[in-house]
Coordinates of C-alpha atoms in Angstrom, one line a residue:
Chain A
M1 CA 4.9 12.6 -18.1
R2 CA 5.8 16.2 -18.7
I3 CA 4.2 18.9 -16.5
T4 CA 3.9 22.6 -17.4
V5 CA 2.1 24.9 -15.0
E6 CA 1.8 28.7 -15.3
G7 CA 0.1 31.3 -13.1
L8 CA -1.7 28.6 -11.2
E9 CA -4.3 29.6 -8.6
A10 CA -6.2 27.0 -6.7
R11 CA -8.2 26.6 -3.5
P12 CA -9.2 23.3 -1.9
P13 CA -13.0 22.7 -2.1
A14 CA -13.3 22.7 1.7
A15 CA -11.7 26.1 2.2
R16 CA -13.7 29.0 3.3
P17 CA -14.6 31.3 0.4
E18 CA -13.1 34.3 2.0
A19 CA -9.8 32.5 2.6
A20 CA -6.8 33.4 0.4
P21 CA -6.3 30.8 -2.3
A22 CA -3.9 28.0 -1.3
L23 CA -1.9 28.5 -4.5
R24 CA -1.2 32.0 -5.9
G25 CA 0.5 32.2 -9.2
V26 CA 2.6 29.0 -9.2
G27 CA 4.7 28.3 -12.3
L28 CA 6.5 25.0 -12.7
R29 CA 8.0 23.0 -15.5
V30 CA 8.9 19.3 -15.0
E31 CA 10.3 17.1 -17.7
A32 CA 9.3 13.5 -18.2
G33 CA 11.2 11.2 -15.8
E34 CA 12.3 14.1 -13.5
Q35 CA 12.1 13.8 -9.7
L36 CA 11.4 16.6 -7.5
A37 CA 10.5 17.2 -3.9
V38 CA 8.2 20.0 -2.7
I39 CA 9.0 21.3 0.7
G40 CA 7.5 24.1 2.8
P41 CA 5.7 24.9 6.0
S42 CA 2.3 23.4 6.8
G43 CA -0.5 25.2 4.9
A44 CA 1.9 26.3 2.2
G45 CA -0.2 24.6 -0.5
K46 CA 1.8 21.5 -1.1
T47 CA -1.1 19.1 -1.0
T48 CA -3.2 21.5 -3.1
L49 CA -0.5 21.6 -5.7
L50 CA -0.4 17.8 -5.9
H51 CA -4.2 17.7 -6.2
V52 CA -4.2 20.1 -9.1
L53 CA -1.5 18.0 -10.8
A54 CA -3.5 14.9 -10.2
C55 CA -6.6 16.4 -11.9
A56 CA -8.4 16.1 -8.5
L57 CA -8.9 19.9 -8.3
V58 CA -9.8 22.4 -11.0
P59 CA -7.5 25.4 -10.9
R60 CA -9.3 28.7 -10.5
A61 CA -6.8 30.4 -12.9
G62 CA -3.7 29.6 -14.8
D63 CA -2.6 27.0 -17.2
L64 CA -2.0 23.3 -16.5
R65 CA -0.6 21.0 -19.2
L66 CA 0.2 17.3 -18.7
D67 CA 2.2 16.0 -21.7
G68 CA 1.1 19.2 -23.5
A69 CA -2.7 18.6 -23.0
D70 CA -5.0 20.7 -20.7
P71 CA -6.8 17.9 -18.8
W72 CA -9.9 20.1 -18.2
R73 CA -10.5 20.6 -21.9
L74 CA -10.5 16.8 -22.5
A75 CA -13.7 14.8 -23.1
P76 CA -14.7 12.8 -20.0
R77 CA -13.4 9.5 -21.5
A78 CA -10.1 11.1 -22.3
L79 CA -9.9 12.7 -18.9
R80 CA -10.4 9.2 -17.4
T81 CA -7.6 7.8 -19.5
M82 CA -5.4 10.7 -18.4
R83 CA -6.2 9.9 -14.7
G84 CA -5.2 6.4 -15.4
R85 CA -1.7 7.7 -16.2
L86 CA -1.5 9.5 -12.9
F87 CA -1.0 8.1 -9.5
L88 CA -1.9 10.2 -6.5
A89 CA -0.9 8.7 -3.2
P90 CA -2.6 10.7 -0.4
Q91 CA -0.9 11.1 3.0
T92 CA -3.4 8.7 4.6
P93 CA -3.3 5.6 2.5
P94 CA -6.8 5.1 1.1
L95 CA -6.8 1.3 1.7
P96 CA -10.2 -0.3 2.6
P97 CA -9.5 -1.7 6.1
R98 CA -11.5 -4.9 5.5
Q99 CA -9.7 -5.7 2.3
R100 CA -6.7 -8.0 2.0
V101 CA -3.3 -6.3 1.1
V102 CA -3.1 -8.3 -2.1
T103 CA -6.5 -7.0 -3.4
A104 CA -5.8 -3.5 -2.3
L105 CA -2.4 -3.5 -4.1
L106 CA -3.7 -4.9 -7.3
A107 CA -6.5 -2.3 -7.3
A108 CA -3.8 0.0 -8.7
R109 CA -4.2 -1.8 -12.0
L110 CA -8.0 -1.2 -12.3
P111 CA -7.6 1.6 -14.9
S112 CA -6.0 -0.9 -17.3
M113 CA -8.5 -3.7 -16.5
S114 CA -11.8 -4.6 -18.0
L115 CA -14.9 -4.7 -15.7
L116 CA -15.1 -8.4 -15.8
A117 CA -11.4 -8.8 -15.0
S118 CA -11.8 -6.4 -12.0
M119 CA -14.7 -8.5 -10.7
A120 CA -12.7 -11.7 -11.0
Q121 CA -9.9 -9.9 -9.2
L122 CA -12.0 -9.7 -6.1
V123 CA -12.5 -13.4 -5.9
H124 CA -9.3 -14.7 -7.4
P125 CA -6.4 -12.2 -7.5
T126 CA -4.1 -12.8 -10.5
D127 CA -0.5 -11.8 -10.8
L128 CA 0.4 -12.5 -7.2
G129 CA 4.0 -12.3 -8.2
A130 CA 3.9 -8.6 -9.1
A131 CA 2.1 -7.8 -5.8
F132 CA 4.7 -9.8 -3.9
A133 CA 7.6 -8.1 -5.7
A134 CA 6.1 -4.7 -5.0
L135 CA 5.7 -5.5 -1.3
A136 CA 9.2 -7.0 -1.1
Q137 CA 10.6 -3.6 -2.1
F138 CA 9.3 -2.3 1.2
D139 CA 10.1 -5.5 3.3
L140 CA 6.4 -6.3 3.7
E141 CA 6.2 -9.5 1.5
E142 CA 4.9 -11.6 4.4
K143 CA 1.9 -9.3 4.7
L144 CA 0.6 -10.2 1.2
F145 CA -2.5 -12.1 2.4
D146 CA -3.1 -10.1 5.6
R147 CA -6.1 -7.8 6.0
V148 CA -5.3 -4.1 5.9
D149 CA -6.8 -3.5 9.3
R150 CA -4.2 -5.9 10.8
L151 CA -1.3 -3.6 9.7
S152 CA 0.3 -0.9 11.7
G153 CA 0.2 2.7 10.5
G154 CA 3.7 2.6 9.1
E155 CA 2.9 -0.7 7.3
R156 CA -0.2 0.7 5.8
Q157 CA 1.7 3.7 4.5
R158 CA 4.3 1.5 2.9
V159 CA 1.5 -0.7 1.3
G160 CA 0.1 2.6 0.0
L161 CA 3.5 3.4 -1.6
A162 CA 3.8 -0.2 -3.0
R163 CA 0.6 0.4 -4.8
A164 CA 2.4 3.0 -6.9
L165 CA 4.8 0.3 -8.2
L166 CA 1.8 -1.7 -9.5
S167 CA 0.0 1.2 -11.2
P168 CA 0.4 1.8 -14.9
A169 CA 0.9 5.5 -14.1
R170 CA 3.5 7.8 -15.8
L171 CA 3.4 10.4 -13.1
W172 CA 3.6 9.7 -9.4
L173 CA 2.3 12.3 -7.0
I174 CA 3.2 11.2 -3.5
D175 CA 1.9 13.3 -0.5
E176 CA 4.0 13.1 2.6
P177 CA 5.1 9.5 2.1
L178 CA 7.1 9.3 5.3
S179 CA 4.7 10.7 7.9
A180 CA 4.3 7.4 9.8
L181 CA 7.7 5.9 9.2
D182 CA 10.7 5.7 11.4
P183 CA 14.0 7.2 10.0
A184 CA 15.4 3.9 8.7
R185 CA 12.2 2.9 7.0
A186 CA 11.7 6.4 5.7
R187 CA 15.1 6.3 4.0
Q188 CA 14.4 2.9 2.5
A189 CA 11.0 3.8 1.3
L190 CA 12.1 7.0 -0.3
G191 CA 15.1 5.3 -1.9
T192 CA 12.8 2.6 -3.3
L193 CA 10.3 5.2 -4.7
C194 CA 13.0 7.2 -6.4
D195 CA 14.7 4.0 -7.9
Q196 CA 11.5 2.5 -9.1
A197 CA 10.3 5.7 -10.7
R198 CA 13.6 6.1 -12.4
A199 CA 13.5 2.5 -13.6
R200 CA 10.1 3.1 -15.1
G201 CA 10.8 6.5 -16.5
A202 CA 7.9 7.8 -14.4
T203 CA 7.9 11.4 -13.3
L204 CA 8.0 11.7 -9.5
V205 CA 6.7 14.6 -7.4
A206 CA 6.7 14.2 -3.7
T207 CA 5.8 16.6 -0.9
L208 CA 8.0 16.2 2.2
H209 CA 8.4 17.6 5.7
Q210 CA 11.7 15.9 6.2
V211 CA 14.1 18.4 4.6
D212 CA 17.2 16.3 5.0
M213 CA 15.5 13.4 3.3
A214 CA 14.4 15.6 0.4
L215 CA 17.9 17.0 -0.1
A216 CA 19.4 13.5 0.1
H217 CA 17.2 11.8 -2.4
F218 CA 15.9 14.4 -4.8
P219 CA 18.0 16.2 -7.4
R220 CA 15.5 19.1 -7.5
I221 CA 13.8 20.9 -4.6
V222 CA 10.9 23.3 -4.8
G223 CA 10.2 25.5 -1.7
L224 CA 6.6 26.5 -1.4
R225 CA 5.6 29.2 1.0
E226 CA 2.1 30.9 1.4
G227 CA 1.0 29.4 -2.0
A228 CA 3.9 30.7 -4.0
I229 CA 7.2 29.2 -5.1
A230 CA 9.9 30.6 -2.8
F231 CA 12.7 28.8 -4.7
D232 CA 13.1 26.1 -7.3
L233 CA 16.7 24.9 -7.2
P234 CA 19.0 21.8 -7.6
A235 CA 19.4 20.2 -4.2
S236 CA 23.0 21.2 -4.0
E237 CA 22.1 24.9 -4.1
V238 CA 19.6 24.8 -1.3
D239 CA 21.4 26.2 1.7
A240 CA 20.6 26.8 5.4
A241 CA 19.7 30.5 4.8
R242 CA 17.1 29.6 2.2
L243 CA 15.6 26.9 4.4
E244 CA 15.5 29.3 7.3
A245 CA 13.7 31.9 5.2
L246 CA 11.3 29.2 4.0
Y247 CA 10.3 28.1 7.4
A248 CA 10.7 31.5 9.1
G249 CA 8.1 32.5 11.6
E250 CA 6.5 29.1 11.5
V251 CA 6.2 28.5 15.2
A252 CA 5.7 32.1 16.3
G253 CA 3.3 32.8 13.4
H254 CA 0.8 30.2 14.4
D255 CA 0.8 30.8 18.1
A256 CA 0.9 34.1 20.0
S257 CA 3.5 32.6 22.3
P258 CA 5.9 29.9 21.3
P259 CA 5.2 26.7 23.2
A260 CA 7.6 25.9 26.1
P261 CA 10.3 23.3 25.3
G262 CA 9.1 19.8 26.0
S263 CA 5.4 20.7 25.8
A264 CA 3.2 18.5 23.6
H265 CA 3.1 21.1 20.9
V266 CA 6.7 20.6 20.0
A267 CA 6.1 17.0 19.0
D268 CA 3.5 18.2 16.4
E269 CA 4.8 17.5 13.0
D270 CA 3.4 20.8 11.8
L271 CA 6.0 22.7 13.8
V272 CA 9.2 22.3 11.8
P273 CA 12.3 23.7 13.5
A274 CA 13.3 27.1 12.1
A275 CA 16.5 25.8 10.5
P276 CA 16.2 22.1 9.7
P277 CA 19.5 20.2 9.9
V278 CA 21.0 19.5 6.5
V279 CA 22.4 16.1 7.1
C280 CA 22.4 12.8 5.2
R281 CA 23.9 14.2 2.1
Chain B
M1 CA -5.4 24.3 39.6
T2 CA -9.1 23.6 40.4
A3 CA -9.9 27.1 41.7
T4 CA -13.0 28.8 40.3
P5 CA -12.0 30.6 37.1
P6 CA -12.5 34.4 37.1
T7 CA -15.7 35.8 35.6
A8 CA -14.2 36.6 32.2
A9 CA -13.0 33.0 31.9
R10 CA -16.4 31.7 32.9
A11 CA -18.0 33.5 30.0
V12 CA -15.5 32.0 27.6
L13 CA -16.1 28.5 29.1
R14 CA -19.8 28.6 28.4
D15 CA -20.5 25.9 25.9
P16 CA -22.0 27.7 22.8
A17 CA -23.9 24.6 21.8
W18 CA -25.8 24.2 25.0
S19 CA -28.5 26.8 24.6
R20 CA -29.2 25.6 21.0
R21 CA -29.6 22.0 22.2
V22 CA -32.1 23.1 24.9
A23 CA -34.1 25.2 22.5
G24 CA -34.1 22.3 19.9
T25 CA -35.4 19.8 22.5
L26 CA -38.2 22.2 23.6
L27 CA -39.1 22.8 19.9
V28 CA -39.4 19.1 19.2
L29 CA -41.6 18.6 22.3
A30 CA -43.9 21.5 21.2
L31 CA -44.2 20.1 17.7
C32 CA -45.0 16.6 19.1
W33 CA -48.0 17.7 21.2
P34 CA -50.4 18.3 18.3
L35 CA -49.4 15.0 16.9
L36 CA -50.4 13.2 20.1
A37 CA -53.7 15.0 19.9
A38 CA -54.3 14.2 16.3
T39 CA -53.8 10.4 16.8
E40 CA -56.4 10.4 19.6
F41 CA -53.9 8.3 21.5
A42 CA -55.9 7.0 24.5
P43 CA -54.3 3.7 25.7
W44 CA -56.6 3.5 28.8
R45 CA -59.5 2.5 26.4
L46 CA -57.7 -0.9 26.2
L47 CA -58.8 -1.6 29.8
D48 CA -62.5 -0.8 29.2
P49 CA -64.3 -4.0 30.4
G50 CA -66.7 -3.9 27.4
S51 CA -63.8 -4.4 24.9
L52 CA -61.5 -6.3 27.2
R53 CA -63.8 -9.3 27.7
P54 CA -64.2 -10.3 24.0
T55 CA -60.5 -9.7 23.4
L56 CA -59.5 -12.0 26.3
A57 CA -62.0 -14.6 25.1
F58 CA -60.4 -14.6 21.6
L59 CA -56.9 -14.8 23.1
A60 CA -58.0 -17.7 25.3
T61 CA -58.8 -19.8 22.1
F62 CA -55.1 -19.4 21.0
L63 CA -54.3 -22.3 23.4
P64 CA -53.6 -24.9 22.4
P65 CA -52.3 -23.9 18.9
A66 CA -53.9 -26.0 16.1
H67 CA -51.7 -29.0 15.3
D68 CA -53.6 -31.6 13.4
P69 CA -51.6 -33.0 10.5
E70 CA -53.8 -31.8 7.8
F71 CA -53.7 -28.2 9.0
L72 CA -49.9 -28.4 9.6
G73 CA -49.5 -29.6 6.0
L74 CA -51.5 -26.6 4.8
V75 CA -49.4 -24.2 6.9
A76 CA -46.2 -25.7 5.5
R77 CA -47.4 -25.2 2.0
E78 CA -48.6 -21.7 2.6
T79 CA -45.4 -20.8 4.5
W80 CA -43.3 -22.0 1.6
R81 CA -45.4 -19.9 -0.8
T82 CA -45.0 -16.8 1.5
V83 CA -41.2 -17.3 1.7
A84 CA -41.2 -17.7 -2.1
V85 CA -43.2 -14.5 -2.7
A86 CA -40.9 -12.6 -0.3
S87 CA -37.7 -14.0 -1.9
A88 CA -38.8 -13.4 -5.5
G89 CA -40.0 -9.9 -4.5
M90 CA -36.6 -9.2 -3.0
T91 CA -34.8 -10.5 -6.0
L92 CA -36.8 -8.1 -8.2
A93 CA -36.1 -5.3 -5.8
L94 CA -32.4 -6.0 -5.9
V95 CA -32.4 -6.0 -9.7
L96 CA -34.0 -2.5 -9.6
A97 CA -32.1 -1.2 -6.6
V98 CA -28.5 -2.1 -7.4
P99 CA -28.1 -0.2 -10.7
L100 CA -30.1 2.7 -9.3
T101 CA -27.8 2.8 -6.3
L102 CA -24.7 2.8 -8.3
A103 CA -26.0 5.6 -10.5
A104 CA -27.5 7.7 -7.6
T105 CA -24.9 7.6 -4.9
R106 CA -22.7 10.7 -4.5
A107 CA -19.8 8.6 -3.4
L108 CA -19.3 7.4 -7.0
S109 CA -19.6 10.7 -8.7
I110 CA -16.7 11.4 -11.0
S111 CA -17.5 15.1 -11.4
A112 CA -17.6 15.5 -7.6
L113 CA -14.0 14.4 -7.4
T114 CA -13.0 18.1 -7.8
G115 CA -15.3 19.3 -5.0
R116 CA -18.7 20.2 -6.4
M117 CA -20.8 17.9 -8.6
A118 CA -21.4 19.2 -12.1
A119 CA -24.9 20.4 -13.0
G120 CA -25.8 17.5 -15.4
P121 CA -24.8 14.7 -13.1
L122 CA -26.4 16.5 -10.1
A123 CA -29.7 16.7 -12.0
A124 CA -29.5 13.1 -13.1
R125 CA -28.9 12.0 -9.5
Q126 CA -31.9 14.1 -8.3
A127 CA -34.1 12.5 -10.9
L128 CA -33.0 9.0 -9.8
R129 CA -33.7 9.9 -6.2
A130 CA -37.1 11.1 -7.2
L131 CA -37.7 7.8 -8.9
L132 CA -36.7 6.0 -5.8
V133 CA -39.1 8.2 -3.7
L134 CA -41.9 7.4 -6.1
L135 CA -41.3 3.7 -6.0
R136 CA -41.3 3.5 -2.2
S137 CA -43.9 6.1 -1.4
V138 CA -46.7 4.0 -3.0
P139 CA -47.3 1.3 -0.3
E140 CA -46.9 -2.3 -1.5
L141 CA -50.6 -2.9 -0.6
V142 CA -51.6 -0.3 -3.2
W143 CA -49.2 -1.8 -5.8
A144 CA -50.7 -5.2 -5.0
L145 CA -54.3 -4.0 -5.5
V146 CA -53.2 -2.5 -8.8
F147 CA -51.5 -5.7 -10.0
V148 CA -54.2 -8.0 -8.8
R149 CA -56.4 -6.3 -11.4
V150 CA -53.7 -7.0 -14.1
T151 CA -52.5 -10.5 -13.2
G152 CA -55.5 -11.7 -11.2
L153 CA -55.5 -13.2 -7.7
G154 CA -52.3 -15.0 -6.8
A155 CA -48.6 -14.7 -5.9
T156 CA -47.5 -12.7 -9.0
A157 CA -49.2 -9.5 -7.8
G158 CA -47.4 -9.8 -4.4
V159 CA -44.0 -10.4 -6.0
L160 CA -44.4 -7.3 -8.2
A161 CA -45.7 -5.1 -5.4
I162 CA -42.8 -6.1 -3.0
G163 CA -40.3 -5.7 -5.9
L164 CA -41.3 -2.1 -6.7
T165 CA -41.7 -0.7 -3.1
Y166 CA -38.7 -2.5 -1.8
G167 CA -36.6 -1.6 -4.8
G168 CA -37.2 2.1 -3.8
M169 CA -36.3 1.4 -0.2
L170 CA -33.2 -0.6 -0.9
G171 CA -31.9 2.0 -3.4
K172 CA -32.3 4.8 -1.0
V173 CA -30.7 3.1 2.0
Y174 CA -27.9 1.4 -0.1
S175 CA -26.8 4.8 -1.5
E176 CA -26.9 6.3 2.0
I177 CA -24.9 3.5 3.5
L178 CA -22.3 4.0 0.7
E179 CA -22.2 7.8 1.3
S180 CA -22.0 7.7 5.1
G181 CA -19.1 5.3 5.3
E182 CA -15.5 6.0 4.5
T183 CA -15.4 7.0 0.9
E184 CA -11.7 7.8 0.6
A185 CA -10.8 4.4 -0.8
G186 CA -13.3 4.7 -3.6
T187 CA -12.4 8.3 -4.3
A188 CA -8.8 7.4 -4.6
L189 CA -9.5 4.7 -7.1
L190 CA -11.7 7.1 -9.2
R191 CA -8.9 9.8 -9.0
N192 CA -6.5 7.3 -10.3
G193 CA -8.6 6.5 -13.3
A194 CA -10.8 3.5 -12.3
G195 CA -14.4 3.3 -13.5
R196 CA -17.4 3.8 -11.2
V197 CA -18.3 0.1 -10.9
Q198 CA -14.6 -0.8 -10.3
A199 CA -14.4 1.9 -7.6
F200 CA -17.5 0.5 -6.0
L201 CA -16.3 -3.1 -6.1
H202 CA -12.8 -2.4 -4.9
G203 CA -13.2 0.7 -2.8
L204 CA -16.6 0.9 -1.2
L205 CA -17.9 -2.7 -1.1
P206 CA -15.2 -4.0 1.2
Q207 CA -16.1 -1.7 4.1
N208 CA -19.8 -1.7 3.5
A209 CA -20.5 -5.3 2.6
S210 CA -21.6 -6.4 6.0
E211 CA -23.9 -3.4 6.6
L212 CA -25.4 -3.8 3.1
L213 CA -25.9 -7.5 3.7
S214 CA -27.5 -7.1 7.1
Y215 CA -29.9 -4.4 5.8
T216 CA -30.8 -6.7 2.8
I217 CA -31.6 -9.6 5.1
Y218 CA -33.6 -7.3 7.4
R219 CA -35.6 -6.2 4.4
W220 CA -36.1 -9.9 3.4
E221 CA -37.6 -10.4 6.9
C222 CA -39.8 -7.3 6.3
A223 CA -40.8 -8.7 2.9
I224 CA -42.0 -11.9 4.6
R225 CA -44.3 -9.9 6.9
S226 CA -45.3 -7.8 3.9
S227 CA -46.3 -10.8 1.8
V228 CA -48.5 -11.9 4.7
V229 CA -50.3 -8.6 4.6
L230 CA -50.6 -8.9 0.8
G231 CA -52.2 -12.3 1.4
F232 CA -55.1 -10.5 3.0
V233 CA -55.9 -8.9 -0.4
G234 CA -55.7 -12.1 -2.3
A235 CA -52.0 -12.5 -3.0
G236 CA -52.0 -16.0 -1.5
G237 CA -49.7 -17.5 1.1
L238 CA -50.0 -17.5 4.9
G239 CA -51.8 -14.1 4.8
Q240 CA -54.8 -15.6 3.1
A241 CA -54.9 -18.5 5.6
L242 CA -54.5 -16.1 8.5
D243 CA -57.3 -13.9 7.1
S244 CA -59.8 -16.7 7.0
A245 CA -58.7 -18.0 10.5
T246 CA -59.2 -14.6 12.1
K247 CA -62.6 -14.1 10.5
M248 CA -63.6 -17.5 11.8
F249 CA -62.3 -16.6 15.3
N250 CA -60.2 -19.8 15.1
G251 CA -57.6 -18.8 17.7
G252 CA -55.7 -22.1 17.6
E253 CA -54.9 -21.7 13.9
V254 CA -54.0 -18.1 14.3
A255 CA -51.6 -19.1 17.1
T256 CA -49.9 -21.8 15.0
M257 CA -49.3 -19.3 12.2
L258 CA -48.0 -16.7 14.5
I259 CA -45.5 -19.3 15.8
V260 CA -44.4 -19.8 12.2
F261 CA -43.8 -16.1 11.8
V262 CA -41.7 -15.9 14.9
A263 CA -39.7 -18.8 13.7
L264 CA -39.1 -17.2 10.3
V265 CA -38.0 -13.9 11.8
A266 CA -35.7 -15.7 14.2
L267 CA -34.3 -17.6 11.2
A268 CA -33.6 -14.4 9.3
D269 CA -32.0 -12.9 12.4
R270 CA -29.6 -16.0 12.7
A271 CA -28.9 -16.0 9.0
S272 CA -27.9 -12.3 9.1
A273 CA -25.6 -12.8 12.1
W274 CA -24.0 -15.9 10.5
L275 CA -23.4 -14.3 7.1
R276 CA -22.0 -11.1 8.6
G277 CA -19.6 -13.3 10.7
A278 CA -18.7 -15.3 7.5
I279 CA -17.7 -12.3 5.4
D280 CA -15.9 -10.5 8.3

């Protein structure tokens, strides 16, 4: 799916009305099948951007086109069809805890399923093979018939990502896919997502806090800071100076005094080091 | 570390919620006092010898409970009729409540996906809520008295009365159960293009099934009690039998029927626990 965004302004529904909009004049053009990572400090507007692209948030100003169409000018039925071609994976995987993994996975196919078929799906899941194959991509195939609440946080997150592989979507919007994964799993998960999106020709937009992972897996990197695009470059041109500028003042800006080394604050994922190491190329 | 904080820090450490909580509690107590006066609540009148003696005399006739085979046969038939009225009424209530719930609950609003519900859907939901209020604000006894005139004496009036009132109750509580639980799973499905009923079945039902089930069975239990009350106005069943036994001061028969009620309520309780365990 092709994305064109111009002069985008948006604010999440829960934001205080007097707060500055989370996105201020964002412009972006993504070709069908392209893969890009959005990086930037916490509160930069990464999730808001994904929500606007997922038609989960109406922009306050600016122009949004998905495959040339403005989703907010579509009739309700057409908008729903459009949503069926999008897949938004929130940071916390939205899996019902009391559902089995297989049912939760196959729910990704609901947009292309009749009501009767989706009812039958609850009692007797069909296409177990596809669900198994999607899980196997994330080394979770033995969890197919387990209940979601029996999984660890990292396993849940990977099931949430495996859902994307089953959805009929042409645009994957993945929010922080690695927040609960260890480095090895994170590398594998991100590699799988990129490979599978490429194999399907689906456009992939992911927000990431792990700068090294973003640089290693994505050909194009968008740096977002304070609701505006700081840079939009091929990964090879993103250097330490740009990253330092992107994350500058992060720790000092939020707190009057920077936390002492070794204090609990440092472990917080919000506090990204001023110059993230550029490794794993 | 545990030294008393300086004065400035103590002002900061004052819980800002505390004074509001105290004021709220006092306000509720002040509002409750006139209610107590209005209900003329005077429990000591229970101990007045003039009223205590006949009450005790009636209670004394409860023992032994009536147990002759003919009467037991009658109780069994009427119990069956009562359970049937309650179950048929609940079925009618479910037929009303399930579609109303799906249409009325905020958790399945597509326009609210972007934050605020649009004006049209909001108005439609308010109208459905008003319909649910109307259905349940008319007591089932009044519905029954209306329907007795239409359908004549008998169980049909009871079934219709329970169906309407309980449809309103179930619709309200179902939609509140769906809204108060985790709605993320359903929202995510709607965002990814699933339909409302699909999002309900795959996103909301899994978490809420046991609460919905337990409330439904509790309401079935209430419907049994209710159908007994409706029996007093001619809707048949145990209520009618209980009515005549009380009027005849036949304590033994009243006792037998009360034992049946206790058994039915206990049965509903066990069934609820077992079913919730089974779907867990």
